[in-house]
Amino acid sequence: MASRLRAKVGPRDAGSGTTTGVDAEGTGIYGSQSRDDFRRYDVEQYFENMGMLAAEGSYDKMEALLHQKIHPVDILLMMAASEGDKPKMEELLSAGAKYDVRDDEGRTALERAASDEIKQLILQFSVHRI
């Protein structure tokens, strides 16, 4: 078991579910989740863990998105795009997150993207989906 785990953990390229030397997709951390596996709880946890609660000072923005009946996986994608969290975005896009859903201000994940690199990730994924 340890040798199989060692074979999956270690430095790899920076894309496709790899962060800090761990092949998240290869170890089953993500890749098996579907759109409907994501819940409100996941949005709350991501909001808190990424420091968004501290930055915003309240849950108001998160609640506004949840009250719009936006699916949790799509909210997570918007948040990850805003944060520039490439591994999380890859996970969410692979799970079926929709990058063209609009937030309460009319912006999509593409429009909320923190950098050109994040925009490219979304655009590349959209091409592969067509």
Protein backbone atom coordinates (compact mmCIF):
# COMPACT_ATOMS: atom_id res chain seq x y z
CA MET A 1 0.00 0.00 0.00
CA ALA A 2 2.72 2.49 0.94
CA SER A 3 4.56 1.92 -2.34
CA ARG A 4 1.37 2.51 -4.34
CA LEU A 5 0.71 5.71 -2.43
CA ARG A 6 4.29 6.88 -2.93
CA ALA A 7 3.91 6.29 -6.65
CA LYS A 8 0.95 8.69 -6.71
CA VAL A 9 2.35 11.34 -4.38
CA GLY A 10 5.29 13.45 -5.40
CA PRO A 11 6.32 16.22 -7.73
CA ARG A 12 4.41 16.30 -10.98
CA ASP A 13 3.42 18.97 -13.42
CA ALA A 14 1.39 21.89 -12.07
CA GLY A 15 -1.78 21.12 -13.96
CA SER A 16 -4.58 18.61 -13.80
CA GLY A 17 -5.23 18.36 -10.10
CA THR A 18 -1.70 18.72 -8.89
CA THR A 19 -0.81 21.07 -6.07
CA THR A 20 2.04 20.95 -3.60
CA GLY A 21 3.31 17.76 -5.22
CA VAL A 22 0.13 15.71 -4.73
CA ASP A 23 -1.73 14.21 -7.67
CA ALA A 24 -5.23 14.85 -6.28
CA GLU A 25 -7.04 13.29 -9.20
CA GLY A 26 -4.83 10.21 -9.27
CA THR A 27 -5.31 9.57 -5.56
CA GLY A 28 -9.09 9.92 -5.82
CA ILE A 29 -9.29 13.18 -3.88
CA TYR A 30 -11.30 14.58 -6.75
CA GLY A 31 -12.38 13.49 -10.15
CA SER A 32 -15.08 11.13 -8.98
CA GLN A 33 -17.42 13.88 -7.80
CA SER A 34 -20.32 15.04 -9.89
CA ARG A 35 -22.20 18.30 -9.95
CA ASP A 36 -24.80 17.12 -7.45
CA ASP A 37 -22.21 16.03 -4.88
CA PHE A 38 -21.63 19.68 -3.90
CA ARG A 39 -23.84 21.24 -1.22
CA ARG A 40 -24.36 24.51 0.64
CA TYR A 41 -21.98 23.24 3.33
CA ASP A 42 -19.17 23.06 0.74
CA VAL A 43 -19.77 26.71 -0.19
CA GLU A 44 -19.69 27.77 3.48
CA GLN A 45 -16.48 25.84 4.14
CA TYR A 46 -14.70 27.23 1.09
CA PHE A 47 -15.86 30.76 1.95
CA GLU A 48 -14.40 30.43 5.45
CA ASN A 49 -11.24 28.49 4.56
CA MET A 50 -10.19 30.84 1.78
CA GLY A 51 -10.40 33.85 4.10
CA MET A 52 -13.37 35.31 2.29
CA LEU A 53 -15.32 35.67 5.53
CA ALA A 54 -12.51 37.74 7.03
CA ALA A 55 -12.24 39.86 3.88
CA GLU A 56 -15.98 40.42 3.49
CA GLY A 57 -16.80 40.71 7.19
CA SER A 58 -20.05 38.79 6.80
CA TYR A 59 -21.76 36.03 4.88
CA ASP A 60 -23.88 38.52 2.90
CA LYS A 61 -22.29 37.92 -0.53
CA MET A 62 -22.36 34.15 -0.09
CA GLU A 63 -25.99 34.26 1.08
CA ALA A 64 -26.96 36.46 -1.86
CA LEU A 65 -25.60 33.85 -4.26
CA LEU A 66 -27.27 30.98 -2.42
CA HIS A 67 -30.62 32.81 -2.39
CA GLN A 68 -30.44 33.23 -6.16
CA LYS A 69 -30.87 29.49 -6.49
CA ILE A 70 -27.43 29.14 -8.06
CA HIS A 71 -26.18 25.58 -7.70
CA PRO A 72 -23.47 25.25 -5.02
CA VAL A 73 -20.90 23.92 -7.49
CA ASP A 74 -21.38 27.01 -9.68
CA ILE A 75 -21.01 29.32 -6.65
CA LEU A 76 -17.81 27.51 -5.73
CA LEU A 77 -16.50 28.02 -9.27
CA MET A 78 -17.20 31.76 -9.06
CA MET A 79 -15.39 31.95 -5.72
CA ALA A 80 -12.45 29.88 -6.95
CA ALA A 81 -12.17 32.06 -10.07
CA SER A 82 -12.14 35.19 -7.92
CA GLU A 83 -9.44 33.69 -5.71
CA GLY A 84 -7.35 32.35 -8.60
CA ASP A 85 -7.60 28.84 -7.13
CA LYS A 86 -6.63 26.81 -10.20
CA PRO A 87 -6.70 23.31 -8.61
CA LYS A 88 -10.16 23.95 -7.15
CA MET A 89 -11.40 25.25 -10.49
CA GLU A 90 -10.12 22.14 -12.28
CA GLU A 91 -11.95 20.00 -9.71
CA LEU A 92 -15.20 21.94 -10.09
CA LEU A 93 -15.12 22.14 -13.88
CA SER A 94 -14.45 18.39 -14.04
CA ALA A 95 -17.45 17.85 -11.76
CA GLY A 96 -19.73 19.78 -14.12
CA ALA A 97 -19.67 23.35 -12.80
CA LYS A 98 -21.07 25.82 -15.31
CA TYR A 99 -18.78 28.74 -16.07
CA ASP A 100 -21.53 30.81 -17.74
CA VAL A 101 -23.85 31.13 -14.70
CA ARG A 102 -24.25 34.76 -13.60
CA ASP A 103 -23.95 36.05 -10.03
CA ASP A 104 -26.13 38.73 -8.39
CA GLU A 105 -24.10 41.40 -10.22
CA GLY A 106 -24.47 39.68 -13.59
CA ARG A 107 -20.89 38.37 -13.72
CA THR A 108 -19.79 34.88 -14.74
CA ALA A 109 -16.83 32.92 -13.39
CA LEU A 110 -14.91 34.08 -16.47
CA GLU A 111 -15.64 37.72 -15.66
CA ARG A 112 -14.72 37.19 -12.00
CA ALA A 113 -11.40 35.51 -12.88
CA ALA A 114 -8.48 36.81 -10.81
CA SER A 115 -5.98 36.65 -13.69
CA ASP A 116 -5.55 35.97 -17.37
CA GLU A 117 -4.26 32.49 -16.45
CA ILE A 118 -7.57 31.70 -14.74
CA LYS A 119 -9.52 33.05 -17.73
CA GLN A 120 -7.45 30.80 -20.01
CA LEU A 121 -8.22 27.78 -17.83
CA ILE A 122 -11.96 28.44 -18.15
CA LEU A 123 -11.74 29.06 -21.90
CA GLN A 124 -9.66 25.92 -22.47
CA PHE A 125 -12.11 23.86 -20.46
CA SER A 126 -15.07 25.32 -22.37
CA VAL A 127 -13.47 24.29 -25.68
CA HIS A 128 -13.01 20.71 -24.43
CA ARG A 129 -16.65 20.56 -23.32
CA ILE A 130 -18.11 21.47 -26.72
